[in-house]
PDB file of C-alpha atoms and ligand atoms in Angstrom:
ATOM      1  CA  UNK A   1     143.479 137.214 -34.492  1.00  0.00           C
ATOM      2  CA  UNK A   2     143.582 133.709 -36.322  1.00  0.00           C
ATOM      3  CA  UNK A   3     144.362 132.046 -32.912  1.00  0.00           C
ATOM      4  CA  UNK A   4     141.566 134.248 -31.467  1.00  0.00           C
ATOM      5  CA  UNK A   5     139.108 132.761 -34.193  1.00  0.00           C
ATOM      6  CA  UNK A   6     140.539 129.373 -33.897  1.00  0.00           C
ATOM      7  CA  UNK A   7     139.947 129.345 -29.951  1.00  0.00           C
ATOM      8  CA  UNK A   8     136.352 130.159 -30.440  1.00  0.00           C
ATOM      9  CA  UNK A   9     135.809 127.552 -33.186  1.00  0.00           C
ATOM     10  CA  UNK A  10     137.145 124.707 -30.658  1.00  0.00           C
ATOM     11  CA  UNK A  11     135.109 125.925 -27.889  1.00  0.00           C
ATOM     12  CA  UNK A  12     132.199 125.706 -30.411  1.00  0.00           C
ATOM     13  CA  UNK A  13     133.045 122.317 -30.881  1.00  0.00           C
ATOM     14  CA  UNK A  14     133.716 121.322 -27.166  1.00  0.00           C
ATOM     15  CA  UNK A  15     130.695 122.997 -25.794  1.00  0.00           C
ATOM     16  CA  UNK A  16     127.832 122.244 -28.607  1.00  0.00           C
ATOM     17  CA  UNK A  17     125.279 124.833 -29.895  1.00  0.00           C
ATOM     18  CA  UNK A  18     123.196 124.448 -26.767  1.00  0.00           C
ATOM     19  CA  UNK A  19     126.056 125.455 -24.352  1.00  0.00           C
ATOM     20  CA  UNK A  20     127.797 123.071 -21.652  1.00  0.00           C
ATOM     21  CA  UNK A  21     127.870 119.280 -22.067  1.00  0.00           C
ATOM     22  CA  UNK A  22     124.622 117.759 -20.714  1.00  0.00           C
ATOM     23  CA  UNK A  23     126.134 114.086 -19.279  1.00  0.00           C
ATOM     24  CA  UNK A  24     124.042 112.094 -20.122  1.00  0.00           C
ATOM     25  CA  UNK A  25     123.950 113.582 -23.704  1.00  0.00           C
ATOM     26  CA  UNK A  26     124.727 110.933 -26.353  1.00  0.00           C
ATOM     27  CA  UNK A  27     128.457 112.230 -27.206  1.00  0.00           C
ATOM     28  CA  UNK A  28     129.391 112.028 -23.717  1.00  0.00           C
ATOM     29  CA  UNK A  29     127.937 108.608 -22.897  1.00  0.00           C
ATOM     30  CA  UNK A  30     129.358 107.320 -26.179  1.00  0.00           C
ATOM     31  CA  UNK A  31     133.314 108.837 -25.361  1.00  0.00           C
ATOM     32  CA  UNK A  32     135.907 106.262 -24.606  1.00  0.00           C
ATOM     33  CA  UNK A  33     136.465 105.994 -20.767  1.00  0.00           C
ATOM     34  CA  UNK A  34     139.489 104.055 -20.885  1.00  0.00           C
ATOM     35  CA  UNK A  35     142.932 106.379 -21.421  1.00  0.00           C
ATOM     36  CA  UNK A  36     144.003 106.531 -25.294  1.00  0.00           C
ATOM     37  CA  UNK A  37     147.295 104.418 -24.680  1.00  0.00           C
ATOM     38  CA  UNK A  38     145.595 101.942 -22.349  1.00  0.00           C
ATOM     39  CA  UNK A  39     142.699 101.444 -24.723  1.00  0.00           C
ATOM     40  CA  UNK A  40     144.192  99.094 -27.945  1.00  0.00           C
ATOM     41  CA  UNK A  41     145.418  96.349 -24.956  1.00  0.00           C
ATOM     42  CA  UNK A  42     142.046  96.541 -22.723  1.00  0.00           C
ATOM     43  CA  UNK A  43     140.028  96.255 -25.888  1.00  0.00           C
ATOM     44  CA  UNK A  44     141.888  92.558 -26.804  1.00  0.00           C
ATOM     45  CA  UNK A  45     140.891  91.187 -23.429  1.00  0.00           C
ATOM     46  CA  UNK A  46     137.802  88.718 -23.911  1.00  0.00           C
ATOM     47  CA  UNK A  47     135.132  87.653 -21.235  1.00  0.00           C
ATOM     48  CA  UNK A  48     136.124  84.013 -20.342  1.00  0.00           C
ATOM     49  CA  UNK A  49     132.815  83.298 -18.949  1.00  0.00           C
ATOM     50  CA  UNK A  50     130.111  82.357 -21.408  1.00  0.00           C
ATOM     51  CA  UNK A  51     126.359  84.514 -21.250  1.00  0.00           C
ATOM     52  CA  UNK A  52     124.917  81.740 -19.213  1.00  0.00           C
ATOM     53  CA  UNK A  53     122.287  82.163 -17.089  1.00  0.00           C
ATOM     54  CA  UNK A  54     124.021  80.624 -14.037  1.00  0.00           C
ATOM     55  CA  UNK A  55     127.219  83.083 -15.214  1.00  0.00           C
ATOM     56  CA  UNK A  56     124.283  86.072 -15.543  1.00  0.00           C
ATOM     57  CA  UNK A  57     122.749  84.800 -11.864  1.00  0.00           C
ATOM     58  CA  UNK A  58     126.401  84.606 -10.441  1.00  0.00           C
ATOM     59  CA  UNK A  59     127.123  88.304 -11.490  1.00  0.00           C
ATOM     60  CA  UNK A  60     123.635  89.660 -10.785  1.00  0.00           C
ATOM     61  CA  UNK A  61     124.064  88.497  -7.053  1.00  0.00           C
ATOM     62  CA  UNK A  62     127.295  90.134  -6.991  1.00  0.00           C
ATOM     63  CA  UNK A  63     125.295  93.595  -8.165  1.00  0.00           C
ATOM     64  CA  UNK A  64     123.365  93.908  -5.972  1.00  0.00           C
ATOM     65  CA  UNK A  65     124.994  92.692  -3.290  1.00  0.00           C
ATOM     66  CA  UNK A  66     128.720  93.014  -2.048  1.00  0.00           C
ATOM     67  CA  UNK A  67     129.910  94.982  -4.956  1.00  0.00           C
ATOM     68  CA  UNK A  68     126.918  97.256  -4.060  1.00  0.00           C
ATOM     69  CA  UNK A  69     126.908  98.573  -7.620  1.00  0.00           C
ATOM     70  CA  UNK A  70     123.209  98.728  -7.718  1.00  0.00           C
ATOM     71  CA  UNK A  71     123.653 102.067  -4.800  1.00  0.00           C
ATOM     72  CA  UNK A  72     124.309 103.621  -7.657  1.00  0.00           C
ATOM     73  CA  UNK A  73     124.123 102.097 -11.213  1.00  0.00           C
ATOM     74  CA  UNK A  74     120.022 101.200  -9.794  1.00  0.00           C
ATOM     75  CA  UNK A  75     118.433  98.001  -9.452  1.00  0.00           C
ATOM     76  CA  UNK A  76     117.077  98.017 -12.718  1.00  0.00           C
ATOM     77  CA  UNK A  77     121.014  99.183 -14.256  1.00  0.00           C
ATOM     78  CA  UNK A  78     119.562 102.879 -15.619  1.00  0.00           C
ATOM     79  CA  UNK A  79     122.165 104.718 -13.520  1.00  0.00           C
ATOM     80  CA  UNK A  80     119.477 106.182 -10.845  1.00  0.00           C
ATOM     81  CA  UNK A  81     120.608 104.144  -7.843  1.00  0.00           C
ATOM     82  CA  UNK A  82     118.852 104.711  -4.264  1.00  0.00           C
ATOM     83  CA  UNK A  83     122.382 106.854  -2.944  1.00  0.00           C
ATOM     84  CA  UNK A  84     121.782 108.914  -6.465  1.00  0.00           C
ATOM     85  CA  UNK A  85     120.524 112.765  -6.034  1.00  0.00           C
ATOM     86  CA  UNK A  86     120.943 113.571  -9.069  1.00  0.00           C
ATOM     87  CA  UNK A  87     121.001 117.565  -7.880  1.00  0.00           C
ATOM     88  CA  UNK A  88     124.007 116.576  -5.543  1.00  0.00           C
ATOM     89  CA  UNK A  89     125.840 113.998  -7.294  1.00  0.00           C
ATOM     90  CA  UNK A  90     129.435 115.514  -8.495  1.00  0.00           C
ATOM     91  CA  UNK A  91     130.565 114.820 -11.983  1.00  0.00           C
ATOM     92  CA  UNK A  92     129.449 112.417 -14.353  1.00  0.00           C
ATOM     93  CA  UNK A  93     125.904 109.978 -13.327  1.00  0.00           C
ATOM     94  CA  UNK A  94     126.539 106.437 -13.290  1.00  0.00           C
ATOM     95  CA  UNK A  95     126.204 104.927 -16.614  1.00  0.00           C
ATOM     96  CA  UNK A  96     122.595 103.524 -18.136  1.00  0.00           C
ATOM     97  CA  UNK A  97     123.442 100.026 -18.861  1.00  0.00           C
ATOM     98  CA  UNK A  98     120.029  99.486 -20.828  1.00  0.00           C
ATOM     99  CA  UNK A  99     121.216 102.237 -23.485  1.00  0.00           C
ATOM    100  CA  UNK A 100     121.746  99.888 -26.459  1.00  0.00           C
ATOM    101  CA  UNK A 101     123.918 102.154 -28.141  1.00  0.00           C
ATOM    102  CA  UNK A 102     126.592 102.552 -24.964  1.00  0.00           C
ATOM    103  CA  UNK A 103     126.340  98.939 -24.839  1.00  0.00           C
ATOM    104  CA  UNK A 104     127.507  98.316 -28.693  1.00  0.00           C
ATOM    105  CA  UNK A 105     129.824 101.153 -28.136  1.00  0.00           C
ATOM    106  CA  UNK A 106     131.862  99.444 -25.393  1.00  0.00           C
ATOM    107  CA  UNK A 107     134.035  96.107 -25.642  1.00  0.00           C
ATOM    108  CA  UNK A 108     134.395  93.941 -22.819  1.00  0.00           C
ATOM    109  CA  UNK A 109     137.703  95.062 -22.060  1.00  0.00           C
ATOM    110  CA  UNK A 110     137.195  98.482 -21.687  1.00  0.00           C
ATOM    111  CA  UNK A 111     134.468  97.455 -18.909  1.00  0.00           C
ATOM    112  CA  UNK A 112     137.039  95.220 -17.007  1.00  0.00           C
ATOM    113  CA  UNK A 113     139.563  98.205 -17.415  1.00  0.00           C
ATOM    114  CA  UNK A 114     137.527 100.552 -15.616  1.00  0.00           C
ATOM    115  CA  UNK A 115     136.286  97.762 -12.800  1.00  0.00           C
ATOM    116  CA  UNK A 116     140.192  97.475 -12.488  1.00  0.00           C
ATOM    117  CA  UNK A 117     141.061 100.992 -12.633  1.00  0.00           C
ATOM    118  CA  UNK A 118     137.841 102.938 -11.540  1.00  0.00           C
ATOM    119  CA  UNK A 119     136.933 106.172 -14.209  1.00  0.00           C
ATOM    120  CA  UNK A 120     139.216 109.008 -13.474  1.00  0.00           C
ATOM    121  CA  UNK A 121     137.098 112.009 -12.695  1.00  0.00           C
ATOM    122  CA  UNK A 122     133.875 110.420 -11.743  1.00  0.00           C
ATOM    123  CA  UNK A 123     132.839 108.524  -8.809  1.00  0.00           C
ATOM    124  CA  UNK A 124     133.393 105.429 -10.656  1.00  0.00           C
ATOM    125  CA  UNK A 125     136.475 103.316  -7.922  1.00  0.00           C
ATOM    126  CA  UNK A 126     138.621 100.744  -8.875  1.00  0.00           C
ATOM    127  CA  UNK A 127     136.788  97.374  -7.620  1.00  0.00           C
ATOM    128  CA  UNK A 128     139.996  94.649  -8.467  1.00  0.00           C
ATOM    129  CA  UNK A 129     141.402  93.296  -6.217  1.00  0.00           C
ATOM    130  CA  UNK A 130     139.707  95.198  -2.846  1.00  0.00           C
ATOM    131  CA  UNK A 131     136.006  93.903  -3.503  1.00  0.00           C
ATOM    132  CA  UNK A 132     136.286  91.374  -6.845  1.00  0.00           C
ATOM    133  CA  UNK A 133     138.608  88.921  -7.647  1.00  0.00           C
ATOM    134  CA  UNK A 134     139.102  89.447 -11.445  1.00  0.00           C
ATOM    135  CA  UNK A 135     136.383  86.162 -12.188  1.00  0.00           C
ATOM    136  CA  UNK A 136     133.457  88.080 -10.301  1.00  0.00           C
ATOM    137  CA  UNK A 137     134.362  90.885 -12.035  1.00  0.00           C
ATOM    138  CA  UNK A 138     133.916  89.582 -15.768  1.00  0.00           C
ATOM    139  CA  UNK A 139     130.698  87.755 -13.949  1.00  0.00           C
ATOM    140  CA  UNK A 140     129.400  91.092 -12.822  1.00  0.00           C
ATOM    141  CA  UNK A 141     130.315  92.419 -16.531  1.00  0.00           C
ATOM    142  CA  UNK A 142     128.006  89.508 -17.769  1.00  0.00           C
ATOM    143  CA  UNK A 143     125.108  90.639 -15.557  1.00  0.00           C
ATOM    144  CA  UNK A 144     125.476  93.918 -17.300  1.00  0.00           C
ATOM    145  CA  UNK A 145     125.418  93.038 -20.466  1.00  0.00           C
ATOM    146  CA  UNK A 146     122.468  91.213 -20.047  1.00  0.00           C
ATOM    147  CA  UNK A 147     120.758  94.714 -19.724  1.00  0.00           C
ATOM    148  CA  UNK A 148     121.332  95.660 -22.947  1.00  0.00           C
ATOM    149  CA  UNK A 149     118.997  92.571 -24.020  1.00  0.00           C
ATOM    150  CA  UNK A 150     115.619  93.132 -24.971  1.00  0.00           C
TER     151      UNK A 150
HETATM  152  C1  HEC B 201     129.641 105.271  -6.030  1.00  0.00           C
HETATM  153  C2  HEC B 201     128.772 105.003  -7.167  1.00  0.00           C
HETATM  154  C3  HEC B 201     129.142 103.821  -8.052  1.00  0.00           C
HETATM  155  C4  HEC B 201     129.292 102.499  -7.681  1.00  0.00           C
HETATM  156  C5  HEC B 201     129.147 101.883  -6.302  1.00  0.00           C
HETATM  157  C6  HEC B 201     129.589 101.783  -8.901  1.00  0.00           C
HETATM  158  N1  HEC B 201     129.620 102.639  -9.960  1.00  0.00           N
HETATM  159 FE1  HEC B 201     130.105 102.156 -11.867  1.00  0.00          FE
HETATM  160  N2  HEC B 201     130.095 104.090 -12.370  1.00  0.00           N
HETATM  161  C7  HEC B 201     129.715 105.136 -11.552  1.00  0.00           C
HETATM  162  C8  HEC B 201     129.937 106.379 -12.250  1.00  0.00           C
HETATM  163  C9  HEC B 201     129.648 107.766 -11.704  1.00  0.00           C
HETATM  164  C10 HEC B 201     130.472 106.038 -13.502  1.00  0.00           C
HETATM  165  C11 HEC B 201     131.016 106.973 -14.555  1.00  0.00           C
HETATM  166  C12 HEC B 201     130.085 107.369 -15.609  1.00  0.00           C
HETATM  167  C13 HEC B 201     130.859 108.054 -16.703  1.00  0.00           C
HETATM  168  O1  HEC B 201     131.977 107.637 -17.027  1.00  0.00           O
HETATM  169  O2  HEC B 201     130.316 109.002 -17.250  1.00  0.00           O
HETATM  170  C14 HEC B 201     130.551 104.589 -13.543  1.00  0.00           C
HETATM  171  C15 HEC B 201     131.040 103.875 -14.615  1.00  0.00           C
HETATM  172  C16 HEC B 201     131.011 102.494 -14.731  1.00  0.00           C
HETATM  173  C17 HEC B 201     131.416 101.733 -15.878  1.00  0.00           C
HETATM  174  C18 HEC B 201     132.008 102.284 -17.149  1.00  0.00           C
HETATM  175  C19 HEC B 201     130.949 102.874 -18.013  1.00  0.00           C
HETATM  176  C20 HEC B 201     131.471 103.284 -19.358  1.00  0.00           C
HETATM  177  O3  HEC B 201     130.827 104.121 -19.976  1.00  0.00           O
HETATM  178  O4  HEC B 201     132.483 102.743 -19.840  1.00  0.00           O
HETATM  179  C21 HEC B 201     131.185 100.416 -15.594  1.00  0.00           C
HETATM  180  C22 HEC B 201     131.428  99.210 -16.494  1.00  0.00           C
HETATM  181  C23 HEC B 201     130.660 100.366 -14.263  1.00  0.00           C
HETATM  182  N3  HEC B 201     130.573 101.641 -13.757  1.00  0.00           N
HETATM  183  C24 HEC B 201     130.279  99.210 -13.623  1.00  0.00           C
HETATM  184  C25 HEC B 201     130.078  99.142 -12.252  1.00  0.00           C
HETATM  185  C26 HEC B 201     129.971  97.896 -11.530  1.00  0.00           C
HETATM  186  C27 HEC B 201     129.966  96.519 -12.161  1.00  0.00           C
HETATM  187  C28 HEC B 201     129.884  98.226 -10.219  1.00  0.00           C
HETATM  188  C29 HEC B 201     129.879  97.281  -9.031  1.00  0.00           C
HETATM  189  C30 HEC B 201     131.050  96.382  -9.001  1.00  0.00           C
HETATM  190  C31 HEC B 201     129.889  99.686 -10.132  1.00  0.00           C
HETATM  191  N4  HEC B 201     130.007 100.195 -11.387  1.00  0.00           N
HETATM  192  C32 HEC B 201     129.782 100.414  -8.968  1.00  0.00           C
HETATM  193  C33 HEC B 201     129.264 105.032 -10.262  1.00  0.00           C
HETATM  194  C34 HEC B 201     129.354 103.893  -9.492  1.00  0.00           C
END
């Protein structure tokens, strides 16, 4: 019986009082991506390029062109990208990079992580070293960032 009651309180928990996750809802935009004993490493890893506009330009060109990232992240970066049916797409829609609060939520680290390592579960790929060298990609990373500027 307790184990009973404590099964129904977690699935409380997991599922909300307004039943099954909505993605896209603020708790699971806002949960780590990066695996629990990969996170404290990625999170000391620093951009080496500096937010300047010709490191911004550099990374936007890569966007929206040979990394295609804007098929599905969108040209504007609020995750609705031309390939996107959002009816059709499986699992989790690409990230909003305009959301302030993901941004603040999310070191630099953890972004490069999942450029190296794609998102397990989502249609997020791993990106080093097939289509970016590891410099485009924290270029790239500067171009989003630069969404989450007013
Ligand atoms: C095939 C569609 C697709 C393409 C192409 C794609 N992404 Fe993604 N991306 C996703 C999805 C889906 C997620 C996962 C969203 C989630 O975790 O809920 C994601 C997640 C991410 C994340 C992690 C978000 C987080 O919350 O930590 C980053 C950073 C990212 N993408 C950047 C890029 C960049 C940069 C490119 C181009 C080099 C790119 N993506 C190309 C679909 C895509």
């Amino acid at each position: 019986m307790h184990l009973y009651v404590l099964f129904m309180v977690c699935m409380a928990a997991a599922l909300g009082p307004w039943g099954p996750p909505a993605f896209g809802a603020d708790d699971a935009v806002l949960r780590p991506r990066v695996p629990t004993d990969k996170i404290e490493e990625a999170k000391t890893w620093s951009n080496p390029f500096d937010a300047t506009s010709e490191n911004i330009e550099k990374g936007k060109a890569i966007f929206h062109g040979k990394a295609f990232c804007a098929t599905c992240h969108g040209k504007d970066g609020k995750g609705l990208g031309s390939d996107i049916d959002q009816g059709s797409f499986k699992g989790p829609l690409p990230r909003n990079f305009t959301d302030k609060e993901w941004q603040a939520a999310r070191t630099d680290g953890e972004l490069f992580w999942i450029l190296k390592h794609g998102s397990k579960g989502t249609a997020m790929a791993s990106f080093i070293p097939l289509i970016l060298t590891e410099e485009e990609a924290w270029q790239v990373l500067r171009y989003v960032r630069s969404f989450g500027q007013p």
